[in-house]
JSON list of C-alpha atoms in Angstrom, two decimals:
[
{"chain": "B", "resi": 1305, "resn": "MET", "atom": "CA", "xyz": [-157.77, -107.86, -175.40]},
{"chain": "B", "resi": 1306, "resn": "SER", "atom": "CA", "xyz": [-157.79, -104.23, -176.61]},
{"chain": "B", "resi": 1307, "resn": "PRO", "atom": "CA", "xyz": [-157.99, -103.74, -180.40]},
{"chain": "B", "resi": 1308, "resn": "ARG", "atom": "CA", "xyz": [-154.89, -102.95, -182.48]},
{"chain": "B", "resi": 1309, "resn": "PRO", "atom": "CA", "xyz": [-154.69, -99.41, -183.81]},
{"chain": "B", "resi": 1310, "resn": "LEU", "atom": "CA", "xyz": [-155.67, -98.85, -187.50]},
{"chain": "B", "resi": 1311, "resn": "ARG", "atom": "CA", "xyz": [-152.50, -97.71, -189.60]},
{"chain": "B", "resi": 1312, "resn": "PHE", "atom": "CA", "xyz": [-152.13, -96.42, -192.92]},
{"chain": "B", "resi": 1313, "resn": "GLY", "atom": "CA", "xyz": [-149.40, -96.67, -195.53]},
{"chain": "B", "resi": 1314, "resn": "MET", "atom": "CA", "xyz": [-148.79, -96.06, -199.16]},
{"chain": "B", "resi": 1315, "resn": "THR", "atom": "CA", "xyz": [-147.09, -97.77, -201.89]},
{"chain": "B", "resi": 1316, "resn": "PHE", "atom": "CA", "xyz": [-145.95, -95.86, -204.90]},
{"chain": "B", "resi": 1317, "resn": "VAL", "atom": "CA", "xyz": [-144.51, -96.32, -208.39]},
{"chain": "B", "resi": 1318, "resn": "ARG", "atom": "CA", "xyz": [-141.01, -94.95, -208.18]},
{"chain": "B", "resi": 1319, "resn": "GLN", "atom": "CA", "xyz": [-140.38, -93.92, -211.85]},
{"chain": "B", "resi": 1320, "resn": "ASP", "atom": "CA", "xyz": [-139.22, -90.18, -210.77]},
{"chain": "B", "resi": 1321, "resn": "ASP", "atom": "CA", "xyz": [-135.83, -89.21, -210.05]},
{"chain": "B", "resi": 1322, "resn": "TRP", "atom": "CA", "xyz": [-134.59, -89.31, -206.49]},
{"chain": "B", "resi": 1323, "resn": "GLU", "atom": "CA", "xyz": [-135.59, -85.63, -205.50]},
{"chain": "B", "resi": 1324, "resn": "ARG", "atom": "CA", "xyz": [-139.34, -86.18, -206.28]},
{"chain": "B", "resi": 1325, "resn": "ILE", "atom": "CA", "xyz": [-139.26, -89.49, -204.51]},
{"chain": "B", "resi": 1326, "resn": "ILE", "atom": "CA", "xyz": [-137.82, -88.09, -201.37]},
{"chain": "B", "resi": 1327, "resn": "GLU", "atom": "CA", "xyz": [-140.29, -85.21, -201.47]},
{"chain": "B", "resi": 1328, "resn": "ARG", "atom": "CA", "xyz": [-143.17, -87.63, -201.87]},
{"chain": "B", "resi": 1329, "resn": "VAL", "atom": "CA", "xyz": [-142.11, -89.74, -198.99]},
{"chain": "B", "resi": 1330, "resn": "GLU", "atom": "CA", "xyz": [-141.41, -86.72, -196.55]},
{"chain": "B", "resi": 1331, "resn": "ARG", "atom": "CA", "xyz": [-144.84, -85.49, -197.60]},
{"chain": "B", "resi": 1332, "resn": "TYR", "atom": "CA", "xyz": [-146.26, -88.98, -196.51]},
{"chain": "B", "resi": 1333, "resn": "GLU", "atom": "CA", "xyz": [-144.50, -88.75, -193.22]},
{"chain": "B", "resi": 1334, "resn": "VAL", "atom": "CA", "xyz": [-145.83, -85.21, -192.54]},
{"chain": "B", "resi": 1335, "resn": "MET", "atom": "CA", "xyz": [-149.30, -86.38, -193.47]},
{"chain": "B", "resi": 1336, "resn": "GLY", "atom": "CA", "xyz": [-149.14, -88.87, -190.71]},
{"chain": "B", "resi": 1337, "resn": "LEU", "atom": "CA", "xyz": [-148.87, -92.05, -192.75]},
{"chain": "B", "resi": 1338, "resn": "ASP", "atom": "CA", "xyz": [-147.37, -95.04, -190.78]},
{"chain": "B", "resi": 1339, "resn": "SER", "atom": "CA", "xyz": [-145.58, -96.62, -193.64]},
{"chain": "B", "resi": 1340, "resn": "ALA", "atom": "CA", "xyz": [-144.38, -96.37, -197.22]},
{"chain": "B", "resi": 1341, "resn": "TRP", "atom": "CA", "xyz": [-143.68, -99.50, -199.33]},
{"chain": "B", "resi": 1342, "resn": "VAL", "atom": "CA", "xyz": [-141.84, -100.22, -202.88]},
{"chain": "B", "resi": 1343, "resn": "ALA", "atom": "CA", "xyz": [-142.02, -103.05, -204.99]},
{"chain": "B", "resi": 1344, "resn": "ASP", "atom": "CA", "xyz": [-138.77, -105.06, -205.69]},
{"chain": "B", "resi": 1345, "resn": "HIS", "atom": "CA", "xyz": [-138.42, -104.88, -209.33]},
{"chain": "B", "resi": 1346, "resn": "PHE", "atom": "CA", "xyz": [-135.24, -103.97, -211.24]},
{"chain": "B", "resi": 1347, "resn": "VAL", "atom": "CA", "xyz": [-137.18, -102.08, -213.94]},
{"chain": "B", "resi": 1348, "resn": "PHE", "atom": "CA", "xyz": [-140.42, -100.30, -214.40]},
{"chain": "B", "resi": 1349, "resn": "PRO", "atom": "CA", "xyz": [-142.65, -103.33, -215.47]},
{"chain": "B", "resi": 1350, "resn": "TRP", "atom": "CA", "xyz": [-144.87, -101.38, -217.89]},
{"chain": "B", "resi": 1351, "resn": "ASP", "atom": "CA", "xyz": [-141.92, -99.35, -219.59]},
{"chain": "B", "resi": 1352, "resn": "PRO", "atom": "CA", "xyz": [-138.52, -100.80, -219.06]},
{"chain": "B", "resi": 1353, "resn": "THR", "atom": "CA", "xyz": [-136.93, -97.90, -220.64]},
{"chain": "B", "resi": 1354, "resn": "ARG", "atom": "CA", "xyz": [-138.03, -95.26, -217.91]},
{"chain": "B", "resi": 1355, "resn": "PRO", "atom": "CA", "xyz": [-135.74, -94.66, -214.99]},
{"chain": "B", "resi": 1356, "resn": "TRP", "atom": "CA", "xyz": [-136.26, -96.96, -211.96]},
{"chain": "B", "resi": 1357, "resn": "LEU", "atom": "CA", "xyz": [-134.34, -96.96, -208.65]},
{"chain": "B", "resi": 1358, "resn": "GLU", "atom": "CA", "xyz": [-133.40, -100.36, -207.11]},
{"chain": "B", "resi": 1359, "resn": "ALA", "atom": "CA", "xyz": [-135.71, -101.23, -203.99]},
{"chain": "B", "resi": 1360, "resn": "TRP", "atom": "CA", "xyz": [-133.21, -101.79, -201.44]},
{"chain": "B", "resi": 1361, "resn": "SER", "atom": "CA", "xyz": [-130.83, -98.96, -202.18]},
{"chain": "B", "resi": 1362, "resn": "LEU", "atom": "CA", "xyz": [-133.73, -96.69, -202.35]},
{"chain": "B", "resi": 1363, "resn": "LEU", "atom": "CA", "xyz": [-134.94, -97.79, -198.88]},
{"chain": "B", "resi": 1364, "resn": "GLY", "atom": "CA", "xyz": [-131.63, -97.21, -197.53]},
{"chain": "B", "resi": 1365, "resn": "GLY", "atom": "CA", "xyz": [-131.59, -93.69, -198.89]},
{"chain": "B", "resi": 1366, "resn": "LEU", "atom": "CA", "xyz": [-135.18, -93.05, -197.62]},
{"chain": "B", "resi": 1367, "resn": "ALA", "atom": "CA", "xyz": [-134.24, -94.18, -194.15]},
{"chain": "B", "resi": 1368, "resn": "GLY", "atom": "CA", "xyz": [-131.69, -91.43, -193.91]},
{"chain": "B", "resi": 1369, "resn": "ARG", "atom": "CA", "xyz": [-133.98, -88.71, -194.76]},
{"chain": "B", "resi": 1370, "resn": "THR", "atom": "CA", "xyz": [-137.13, -89.68, -192.84]},
{"chain": "B", "resi": 1371, "resn": "ARG", "atom": "CA", "xyz": [-137.61, -90.23, -188.83]},
{"chain": "B", "resi": 1372, "resn": "ARG", "atom": "CA", "xyz": [-140.92, -91.77, -188.11]},
{"chain": "B", "resi": 1373, "resn": "ILE", "atom": "CA", "xyz": [-142.28, -93.51, -191.11]},
{"chain": "B", "resi": 1374, "resn": "GLN", "atom": "CA", "xyz": [-141.62, -97.23, -191.62]},
{"chain": "B", "resi": 1375, "resn": "LEU", "atom": "CA", "xyz": [-140.09, -98.40, -194.82]},
{"chain": "B", "resi": 1376, "resn": "GLY", "atom": "CA", "xyz": [-140.39, -101.76, -196.77]},
{"chain": "B", "resi": 1377, "resn": "THR", "atom": "CA", "xyz": [-140.75, -103.73, -199.99]},
{"chain": "B", "resi": 1378, "resn": "MET", "atom": "CA", "xyz": [-143.98, -105.17, -200.66]},
{"chain": "B", "resi": 1379, "resn": "VAL", "atom": "CA", "xyz": [-142.15, -108.31, -201.66]},
{"chain": "B", "resi": 1380, "resn": "SER", "atom": "CA", "xyz": [-138.42, -109.29, -202.56]},
{"chain": "B", "resi": 1381, "resn": "HIS", "atom": "CA", "xyz": [-137.76, -111.65, -205.32]},
{"chain": "B", "resi": 1382, "resn": "VAL", "atom": "CA", "xyz": [-136.29, -114.79, -203.73]},
{"chain": "B", "resi": 1383, "resn": "ILE", "atom": "CA", "xyz": [-134.33, -115.56, -207.07]},
{"chain": "B", "resi": 1384, "resn": "TYR", "atom": "CA", "xyz": [-132.42, -112.34, -206.72]},
{"chain": "B", "resi": 1385, "resn": "ARG", "atom": "CA", "xyz": [-132.42, -112.10, -202.89]},
{"chain": "B", "resi": 1386, "resn": "ASN", "atom": "CA", "xyz": [-132.00, -115.58, -201.48]},
{"chain": "B", "resi": 1387, "resn": "PRO", "atom": "CA", "xyz": [-132.42, -115.31, -197.87]},
{"chain": "B", "resi": 1388, "resn": "ALA", "atom": "CA", "xyz": [-130.04, -118.38, -197.36]},
{"chain": "B", "resi": 1389, "resn": "CYS", "atom": "CA", "xyz": [-127.38, -116.45, -198.77]},
{"chain": "B", "resi": 1390, "resn": "TRP", "atom": "CA", "xyz": [-127.73, -113.62, -196.50]},
{"chain": "B", "resi": 1391, "resn": "ARG", "atom": "CA", "xyz": [-125.15, -113.48, -193.75]},
{"chain": "B", "resi": 1392, "resn": "GLY", "atom": "CA", "xyz": [-126.54, -110.87, -191.62]},
{"chain": "B", "resi": 1393, "resn": "PRO", "atom": "CA", "xyz": [-124.78, -108.48, -189.24]},
{"chain": "B", "resi": 1394, "resn": "LEU", "atom": "CA", "xyz": [-121.06, -109.53, -188.43]}
]
């Protein structure tokens, strides 16, 4: 059995505006990182008055601007995103 390749990813606090976030993730991709991760919170946990982009919408926007890097949430809150309610592709 051959060893699996080592992969590197980055999680980041997304309290910036869209332009700065996409710039950051595009830079991660150019640097060769394998993945970028966001937390599934609806507000910035340490300062709820600061701007904060919703995780799943943000991932959709990032997917349209990146080519290779894998994107995901570190967790998804089951109370707000109940998998039993997800119908999947039609």
